[in-house]
mmCIF file of N, CA and C in Angstrom:
data_model
loop_
_atom_site.group_PDB
_atom_site.id
_atom_site.type_symbol
_atom_site.label_atom_id
_atom_site.label_comp_id
_atom_site.label_asym_id
_atom_site.label_seq_id
_atom_site.Cartn_x
_atom_site.Cartn_y
_atom_site.Cartn_z
ATOM 1 N N UNK A 1 16.256 1.442 1.245
ATOM 2 C CA UNK A 1 15.190 2.357 1.120
ATOM 3 C C UNK A 1 15.469 3.576 0.883
ATOM 4 N N UNK A 2 14.906 4.155 -0.052
ATOM 5 C CA UNK A 2 14.993 5.648 -0.670
ATOM 6 C C UNK A 2 14.105 6.626 0.295
ATOM 7 N N UNK A 3 14.676 7.716 0.914
ATOM 8 C CA UNK A 3 14.055 8.238 2.010
ATOM 9 C C UNK A 3 14.057 9.879 1.502
ATOM 10 N N UNK A 4 12.707 10.388 0.906
ATOM 11 C CA UNK A 4 12.860 12.140 0.686
ATOM 12 C C UNK A 4 12.293 12.618 1.748
ATOM 13 N N UNK A 5 12.625 14.129 1.834
ATOM 14 C CA UNK A 5 11.757 14.978 2.356
ATOM 15 C C UNK A 5 10.717 15.746 1.470
ATOM 16 N N UNK A 6 9.603 15.873 2.293
ATOM 17 C CA UNK A 6 8.420 16.586 1.528
ATOM 18 C C UNK A 6 7.940 17.558 2.339
ATOM 19 N N UNK A 7 7.507 18.573 2.089
ATOM 20 C CA UNK A 7 6.506 19.589 2.462
ATOM 21 C C UNK A 7 5.001 19.489 2.086
ATOM 22 N N UNK A 8 4.424 20.060 2.910
ATOM 23 C CA UNK A 8 2.647 19.958 2.583
ATOM 24 C C UNK A 8 2.523 20.466 0.908
ATOM 25 N N UNK A 9 1.888 19.905 0.096
ATOM 26 C CA UNK A 9 1.227 20.206 -1.083
ATOM 27 C C UNK A 9 2.571 19.541 -2.151
ATOM 28 N N UNK A 10 3.888 19.147 -1.459
ATOM 29 C CA UNK A 10 4.616 18.538 -2.458
ATOM 30 C C UNK A 10 4.558 17.263 -2.699
ATOM 31 N N UNK A 11 5.339 16.502 -3.723
ATOM 32 C CA UNK A 11 4.832 15.178 -4.640
ATOM 33 C C UNK A 11 5.955 14.555 -4.532
ATOM 34 N N UNK A 12 5.977 13.351 -4.806
ATOM 35 C CA UNK A 12 6.792 12.521 -5.293
ATOM 36 C C UNK A 12 6.141 11.564 -6.584
ATOM 37 N N UNK A 13 6.834 11.301 -7.849
ATOM 38 C CA UNK A 13 6.196 10.666 -8.580
ATOM 39 C C UNK A 13 6.664 8.920 -9.159
ATOM 40 N N UNK A 14 6.406 8.313 -9.197
ATOM 41 C CA UNK A 14 6.926 6.763 -9.334
ATOM 42 C C UNK A 14 6.592 6.451 -10.787
ATOM 43 N N UNK A 15 7.458 6.153 -11.580
ATOM 44 C CA UNK A 15 7.123 5.425 -12.766
ATOM 45 C C UNK A 15 6.011 6.043 -13.748
ATOM 46 N N UNK A 16 6.197 7.645 -14.079
ATOM 47 C CA UNK A 16 5.452 8.168 -14.483
ATOM 48 C C UNK A 16 3.630 8.117 -14.084
ATOM 49 N N UNK A 17 3.351 7.402 -13.711
ATOM 50 C CA UNK A 17 1.935 6.939 -13.679
ATOM 51 C C UNK A 17 1.247 7.101 -11.902
ATOM 52 N N UNK A 18 2.301 7.578 -11.041
ATOM 53 C CA UNK A 18 2.079 6.954 -9.852
ATOM 54 C C UNK A 18 2.440 8.381 -9.101
ATOM 55 N N UNK A 19 1.602 9.073 -8.317
ATOM 56 C CA UNK A 19 1.744 10.298 -7.941
ATOM 57 C C UNK A 19 1.424 10.170 -6.211
ATOM 58 N N UNK A 20 2.167 10.490 -5.148
ATOM 59 C CA UNK A 20 2.197 10.729 -4.125
ATOM 60 C C UNK A 20 2.278 12.194 -3.235
ATOM 61 N N UNK A 21 1.373 12.677 -2.935
ATOM 62 C CA UNK A 21 1.194 13.969 -2.706
ATOM 63 C C UNK A 21 0.733 14.017 -1.123
ATOM 64 N N UNK A 22 1.944 15.068 0.015
ATOM 65 C CA UNK A 22 1.620 15.299 1.014
ATOM 66 C C UNK A 22 0.259 16.457 0.901
ATOM 67 N N UNK A 23 -0.657 15.633 1.657
ATOM 68 C CA UNK A 23 -1.698 16.830 1.754
ATOM 69 C C UNK A 23 -1.806 17.209 3.035
ATOM 70 N N UNK A 24 -1.514 16.839 4.210
ATOM 71 C CA UNK A 24 -1.595 17.297 5.616
ATOM 72 C C UNK A 24 -0.566 16.886 6.301
ATOM 73 N N UNK A 25 0.186 17.759 6.968
ATOM 74 C CA UNK A 25 0.936 17.259 8.758
ATOM 75 C C UNK A 25 0.310 17.985 9.706
ATOM 76 N N UNK A 26 -0.093 17.094 10.758
ATOM 77 C CA UNK A 26 -0.880 16.941 11.909
ATOM 78 C C UNK A 26 0.174 16.811 12.857
ATOM 79 N N UNK A 27 0.892 17.465 13.743
ATOM 80 C CA UNK A 27 1.643 16.283 14.397
ATOM 81 C C UNK A 27 2.376 15.587 14.284
ATOM 82 N N UNK A 28 2.576 14.382 14.901
ATOM 83 C CA UNK A 28 2.931 13.158 14.349
ATOM 84 C C UNK A 28 2.622 12.313 13.307
ATOM 85 N N UNK A 29 1.016 12.923 12.292
ATOM 86 C CA UNK A 29 0.562 12.138 11.343
ATOM 87 C C UNK A 29 0.802 12.788 10.241
ATOM 88 N N UNK A 30 1.065 11.970 9.163
ATOM 89 C CA UNK A 30 0.783 12.603 7.725
ATOM 90 C C UNK A 30 0.071 11.986 7.065
ATOM 91 N N UNK A 31 -1.062 12.650 6.069
ATOM 92 C CA UNK A 31 -1.543 12.479 5.493
ATOM 93 C C UNK A 31 -1.298 12.753 3.923
ATOM 94 N N UNK A 32 -1.107 11.416 3.242
ATOM 95 C CA UNK A 32 -0.951 11.268 1.781
ATOM 96 C C UNK A 32 -2.147 11.308 0.748
ATOM 97 N N UNK A 33 -1.946 11.720 -0.464
ATOM 98 C CA UNK A 33 -2.600 11.323 -1.504
ATOM 99 C C UNK A 33 -1.991 10.776 -2.458
ATOM 100 N N UNK A 34 -2.606 9.717 -2.739
ATOM 101 C CA UNK A 34 -2.143 8.609 -3.694
ATOM 102 C C UNK A 34 -3.028 8.723 -5.028
ATOM 103 N N UNK A 35 -2.204 9.033 -6.202
ATOM 104 C CA UNK A 35 -2.756 9.061 -7.800
ATOM 105 C C UNK A 35 -2.083 7.437 -8.200
ATOM 106 N N UNK A 36 -3.131 6.670 -8.682
ATOM 107 C CA UNK A 36 -2.416 5.670 -9.311
ATOM 108 C C UNK A 36 -3.354 5.027 -10.332
ATOM 109 N N UNK A 37 -2.986 4.285 -11.296
ATOM 110 C CA UNK A 37 -4.097 3.687 -12.007
ATOM 111 C C UNK A 37 -5.027 2.816 -11.192
ATOM 112 N N UNK A 38 -6.083 2.504 -11.799
ATOM 113 C CA UNK A 38 -7.027 1.336 -11.179
ATOM 114 C C UNK A 38 -6.495 0.038 -10.704
ATOM 115 N N UNK A 39 -5.494 -0.371 -11.633
ATOM 116 C CA UNK A 39 -5.063 -1.717 -11.994
ATOM 117 C C UNK A 39 -3.815 -1.693 -10.832
ATOM 118 N N UNK A 40 -3.601 -0.575 -10.507
ATOM 119 C CA UNK A 40 -2.568 -0.929 -9.582
ATOM 120 C C UNK A 40 -2.713 -0.470 -7.994
ATOM 121 N N UNK A 41 -3.064 -2.124 -7.248
ATOM 122 C CA UNK A 41 -3.341 -2.050 -6.020
ATOM 123 C C UNK A 41 -2.670 -0.954 -4.870
ATOM 124 N N UNK A 42 -3.434 -0.243 -3.879
ATOM 125 C CA UNK A 42 -2.581 0.728 -3.069
ATOM 126 C C UNK A 42 -3.578 0.398 -1.727
ATOM 127 N N UNK A 43 -2.320 -0.098 -0.855
ATOM 128 C CA UNK A 43 -3.041 -0.291 0.427
ATOM 129 C C UNK A 43 -2.135 0.037 1.672
ATOM 130 N N UNK A 44 -2.814 0.718 2.689
ATOM 131 C CA UNK A 44 -1.891 0.563 3.933
ATOM 132 C C UNK A 44 -1.368 -0.588 4.379
ATOM 133 N N UNK A 45 -0.029 -0.603 5.044
ATOM 134 C CA UNK A 45 0.434 -1.793 5.212
ATOM 135 C C UNK A 45 -0.099 -2.665 6.064
ATOM 136 N N UNK A 46 -0.727 -2.276 7.044
ATOM 137 C CA UNK A 46 -1.624 -3.518 7.678
ATOM 138 C C UNK A 46 -2.838 -3.968 6.731
ATOM 139 N N UNK A 47 -3.413 -3.133 6.075
ATOM 140 C CA UNK A 47 -4.358 -4.009 5.207
ATOM 141 C C UNK A 47 -3.566 -5.242 4.359
ATOM 142 N N UNK A 48 -2.506 -4.403 3.647
ATOM 143 C CA UNK A 48 -1.714 -5.686 2.611
ATOM 144 C C UNK A 48 -1.227 -6.443 3.352
ATOM 145 N N UNK A 49 -0.954 -6.693 4.737
ATOM 146 C CA UNK A 49 -0.575 -7.883 5.435
ATOM 147 C C UNK A 49 -1.712 -8.946 5.640
ATOM 148 N N UNK A 50 -2.853 -7.941 5.822
ATOM 149 C CA UNK A 50 -4.050 -8.888 6.269
ATOM 150 C C UNK A 50 -4.442 -9.697 5.105
ATOM 151 N N UNK A 51 -4.265 -9.268 3.778
ATOM 152 C CA UNK A 51 -4.560 -9.627 2.541
ATOM 153 C C UNK A 51 -3.553 -10.893 2.126
ATOM 154 N N UNK A 52 -2.961 -10.347 2.335
ATOM 155 C CA UNK A 52 -1.476 -11.636 2.307
ATOM 156 C C UNK A 52 -1.829 -12.918 3.133
ATOM 157 N N UNK A 53 -1.865 -12.651 4.637
ATOM 158 C CA UNK A 53 -2.008 -13.698 5.383
ATOM 159 C C UNK A 53 -3.486 -14.383 4.884
ATOM 160 N N UNK A 54 -4.436 -13.968 4.554
ATOM 161 C CA UNK A 54 -5.812 -14.558 3.777
ATOM 162 C C UNK A 54 -5.610 -15.449 2.337
ATOM 163 N N UNK A 55 -4.871 -14.628 1.829
ATOM 164 C CA UNK A 55 -4.365 -15.524 0.579
ATOM 165 C C UNK A 55 -3.427 -16.667 0.910
ATOM 166 N N UNK A 56 -2.390 -16.479 1.874
ATOM 167 C CA UNK A 56 -1.814 -17.694 2.548
ATOM 168 C C UNK A 56 -2.480 -18.723 3.008
ATOM 169 N N UNK A 57 -3.814 -18.444 3.823
ATOM 170 C CA UNK A 57 -4.505 -19.210 4.650
ATOM 171 C C UNK A 57 -5.432 -20.212 3.391
ATOM 172 N N UNK A 58 -5.768 -19.382 2.582
ATOM 173 C CA UNK A 58 -6.368 -19.611 1.354
ATOM 174 C C UNK A 58 -5.840 -20.727 0.430
ATOM 175 N N UNK A 59 -4.676 -20.254 0.363
ATOM 176 C CA UNK A 59 -3.934 -21.660 -0.378
ATOM 177 C C UNK A 59 -3.434 -22.721 0.190
ATOM 178 N N UNK A 60 -3.226 -22.528 1.357
ATOM 179 C CA UNK A 60 -3.094 -23.756 2.566
ATOM 180 C C UNK A 60 -4.303 -24.470 2.746
ATOM 181 N N UNK A 61 -5.343 -24.104 2.820
ATOM 182 C CA UNK A 61 -6.756 -24.785 2.928
ATOM 183 C C UNK A 61 -6.719 -25.483 1.666
ATOM 184 N N UNK A 62 -6.726 -24.977 0.289
ATOM 185 C CA UNK A 62 -6.888 -25.844 -0.927
ATOM 186 C C UNK A 62 -6.130 -26.601 -0.955
ATOM 187 N N UNK A 63 -4.510 -26.948 -0.600
ATOM 188 C CA UNK A 63 -3.599 -27.814 -0.661
ATOM 189 C C UNK A 63 -4.245 -28.651 0.312
ATOM 190 N N UNK A 64 -4.578 -28.538 1.383
ATOM 191 C CA UNK A 64 -5.222 -29.516 2.091
ATOM 192 C C UNK A 64 -6.443 -30.209 1.810
ATOM 193 N N UNK A 65 -7.221 -29.554 0.969
ATOM 194 C CA UNK A 65 -8.719 -30.069 0.462
ATOM 195 C C UNK A 65 -8.229 -31.024 -0.563
ATOM 196 N N UNK A 66 -7.391 -30.540 -1.551
ATOM 197 C CA UNK A 66 -6.640 -31.518 -2.592
ATOM 198 C C UNK A 66 -5.756 -32.926 -1.921
ATOM 199 N N UNK A 67 -5.557 -32.898 -0.720
ATOM 200 C CA UNK A 67 -4.610 -34.130 -0.472
ATOM 201 C C UNK A 67 -5.929 -35.435 0.056
ATOM 202 N N UNK A 68 -6.930 -34.453 0.639
ATOM 203 C CA UNK A 68 -7.877 -35.375 0.660
ATOM 204 C C UNK A 68 -8.928 -35.736 -0.123
#
């Protein structure tokens, strides 16, 4: 994992087309702004994990249906 330090309004650029900006720092929370192409999905980790679980459950349901 690459660990970087950034201050408010400083940014990180990934692969020429994704930009992450520190928008606000308040106590122990950091607000980030993310600019990415529409075709690049951007999710909070807990949302991403929920999507993956739902996809896995869907795949398992389809496999079960095909066996019956």
